[in-house]
mmCIF file with all atom_site columns, C-alpha atoms in Angstrom:
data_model
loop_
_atom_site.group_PDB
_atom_site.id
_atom_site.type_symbol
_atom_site.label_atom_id
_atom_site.label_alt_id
_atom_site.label_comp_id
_atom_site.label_asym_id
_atom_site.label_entity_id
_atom_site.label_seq_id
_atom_site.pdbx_PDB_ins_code
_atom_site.Cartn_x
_atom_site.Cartn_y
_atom_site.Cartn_z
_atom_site.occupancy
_atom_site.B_iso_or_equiv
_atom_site.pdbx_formal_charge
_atom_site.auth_seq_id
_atom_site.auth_comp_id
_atom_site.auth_asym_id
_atom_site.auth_atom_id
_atom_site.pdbx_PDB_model_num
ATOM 1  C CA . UNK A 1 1  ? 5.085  4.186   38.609 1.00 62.00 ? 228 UNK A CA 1
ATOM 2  C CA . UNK A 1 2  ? 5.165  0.146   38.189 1.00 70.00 ? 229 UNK A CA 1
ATOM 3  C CA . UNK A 1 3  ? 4.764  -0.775  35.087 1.00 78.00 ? 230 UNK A CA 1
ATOM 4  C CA . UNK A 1 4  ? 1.766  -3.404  34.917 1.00 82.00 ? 231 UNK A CA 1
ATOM 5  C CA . UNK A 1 5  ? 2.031  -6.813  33.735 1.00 85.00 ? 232 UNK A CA 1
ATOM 6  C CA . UNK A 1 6  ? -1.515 -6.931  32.372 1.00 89.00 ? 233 UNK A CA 1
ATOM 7  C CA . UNK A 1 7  ? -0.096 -4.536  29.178 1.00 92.00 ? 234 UNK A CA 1
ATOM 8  C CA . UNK A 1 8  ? 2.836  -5.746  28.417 1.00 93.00 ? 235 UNK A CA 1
ATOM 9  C CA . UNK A 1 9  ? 5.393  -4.090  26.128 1.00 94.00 ? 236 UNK A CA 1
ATOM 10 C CA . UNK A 1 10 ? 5.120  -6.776  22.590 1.00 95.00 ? 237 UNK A CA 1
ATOM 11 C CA . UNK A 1 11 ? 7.263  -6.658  19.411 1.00 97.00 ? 238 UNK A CA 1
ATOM 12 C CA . UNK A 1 12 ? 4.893  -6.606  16.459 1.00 97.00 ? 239 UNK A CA 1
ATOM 13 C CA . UNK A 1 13 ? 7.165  -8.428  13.052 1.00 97.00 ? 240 UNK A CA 1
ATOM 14 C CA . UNK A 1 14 ? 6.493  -7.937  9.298  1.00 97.00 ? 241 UNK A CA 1
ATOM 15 C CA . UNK A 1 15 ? 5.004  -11.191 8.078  1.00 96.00 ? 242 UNK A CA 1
ATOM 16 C CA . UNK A 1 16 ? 6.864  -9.858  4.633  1.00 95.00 ? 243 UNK A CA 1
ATOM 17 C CA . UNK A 1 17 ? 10.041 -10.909 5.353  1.00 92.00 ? 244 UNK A CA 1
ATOM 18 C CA . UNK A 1 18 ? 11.873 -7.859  5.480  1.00 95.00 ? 245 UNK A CA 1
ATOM 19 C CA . UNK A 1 19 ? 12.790 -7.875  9.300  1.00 94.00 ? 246 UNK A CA 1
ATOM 20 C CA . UNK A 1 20 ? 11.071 -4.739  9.988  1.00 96.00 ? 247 UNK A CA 1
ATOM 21 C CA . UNK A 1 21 ? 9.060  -4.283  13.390 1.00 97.00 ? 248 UNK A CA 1
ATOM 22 C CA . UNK A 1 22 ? 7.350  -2.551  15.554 1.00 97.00 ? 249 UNK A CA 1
ATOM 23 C CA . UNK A 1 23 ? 7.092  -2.036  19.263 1.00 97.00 ? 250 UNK A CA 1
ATOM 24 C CA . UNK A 1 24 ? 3.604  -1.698  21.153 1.00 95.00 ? 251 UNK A CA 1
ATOM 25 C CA . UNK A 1 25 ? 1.816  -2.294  24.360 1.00 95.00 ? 252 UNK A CA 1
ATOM 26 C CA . UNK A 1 26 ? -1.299 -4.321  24.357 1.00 94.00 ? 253 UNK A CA 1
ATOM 27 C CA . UNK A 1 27 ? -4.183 -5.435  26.400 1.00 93.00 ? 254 UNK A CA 1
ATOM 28 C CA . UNK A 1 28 ? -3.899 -9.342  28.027 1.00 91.00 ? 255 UNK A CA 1
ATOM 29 C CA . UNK A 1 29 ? -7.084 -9.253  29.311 1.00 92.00 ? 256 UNK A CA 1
ATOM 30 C CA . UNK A 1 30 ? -9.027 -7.824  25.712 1.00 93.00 ? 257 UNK A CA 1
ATOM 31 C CA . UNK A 1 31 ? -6.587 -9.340  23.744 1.00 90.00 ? 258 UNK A CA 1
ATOM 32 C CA . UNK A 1 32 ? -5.100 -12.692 24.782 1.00 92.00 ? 259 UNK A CA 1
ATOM 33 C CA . UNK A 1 33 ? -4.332 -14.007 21.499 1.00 95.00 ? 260 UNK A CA 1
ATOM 34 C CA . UNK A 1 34 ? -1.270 -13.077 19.770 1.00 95.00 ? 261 UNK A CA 1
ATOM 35 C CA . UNK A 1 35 ? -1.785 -9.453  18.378 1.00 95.00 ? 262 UNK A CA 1
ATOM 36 C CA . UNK A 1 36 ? -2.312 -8.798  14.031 1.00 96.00 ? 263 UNK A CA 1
ATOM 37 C CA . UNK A 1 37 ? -2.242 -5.212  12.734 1.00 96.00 ? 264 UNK A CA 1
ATOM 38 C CA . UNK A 1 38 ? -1.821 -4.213  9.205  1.00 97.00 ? 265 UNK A CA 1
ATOM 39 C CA . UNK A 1 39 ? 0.907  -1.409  9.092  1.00 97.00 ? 266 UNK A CA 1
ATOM 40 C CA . UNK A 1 40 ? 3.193  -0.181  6.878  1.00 98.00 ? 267 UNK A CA 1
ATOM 41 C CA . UNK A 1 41 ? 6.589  -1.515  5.978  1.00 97.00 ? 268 UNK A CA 1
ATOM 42 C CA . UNK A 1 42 ? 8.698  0.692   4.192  1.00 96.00 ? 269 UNK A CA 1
ATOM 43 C CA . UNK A 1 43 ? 11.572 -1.620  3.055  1.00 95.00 ? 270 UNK A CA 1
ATOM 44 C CA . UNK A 1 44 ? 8.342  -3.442  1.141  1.00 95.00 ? 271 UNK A CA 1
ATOM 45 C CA . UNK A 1 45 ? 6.672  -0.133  0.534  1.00 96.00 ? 272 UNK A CA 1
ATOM 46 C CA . UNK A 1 46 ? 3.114  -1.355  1.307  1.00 97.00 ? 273 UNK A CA 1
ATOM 47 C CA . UNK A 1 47 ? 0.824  -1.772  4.142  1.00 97.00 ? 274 UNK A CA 1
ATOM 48 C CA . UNK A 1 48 ? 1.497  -5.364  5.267  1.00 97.00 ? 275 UNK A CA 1
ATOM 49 C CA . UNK A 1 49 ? 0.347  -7.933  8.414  1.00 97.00 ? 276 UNK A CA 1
ATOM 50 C CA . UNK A 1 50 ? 2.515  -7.526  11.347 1.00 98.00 ? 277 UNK A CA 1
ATOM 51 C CA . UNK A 1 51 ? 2.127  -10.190 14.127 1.00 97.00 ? 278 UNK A CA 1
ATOM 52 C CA . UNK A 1 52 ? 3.184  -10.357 17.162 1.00 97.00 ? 279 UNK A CA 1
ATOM 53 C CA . UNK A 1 53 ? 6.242  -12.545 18.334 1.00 94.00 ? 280 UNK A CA 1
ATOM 54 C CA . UNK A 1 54 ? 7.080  -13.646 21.649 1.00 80.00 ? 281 UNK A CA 1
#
């Protein structure tokens, strides 16, 4: 099975600083702008922003 360009694998990164990420598949055609989820970091120990990066 082909994977399909219209969800394509992203890298969501901690907008704290820390380096921490995580890895997700998203939606281009719901979601064309670059993705924002509030998840939690644990080298800051909080819930913080994570965007995506390309």
């Amino acid at each position: 099975m082909a994977r399909s360009e219209a969800r394509p694998v992203v890298t969501l990164r901690s907008t704290a600083g820390t380096g921490q990420a995580y890895v997700t598949r998203k939606s281009r055609r719901n979601n064309p702008d670059r993705l924002v989820l509030r998840k939690y970091d644990p080298a800051a120990g909080k819930h913080v922003l994570f965007r995506e990066e390309r």
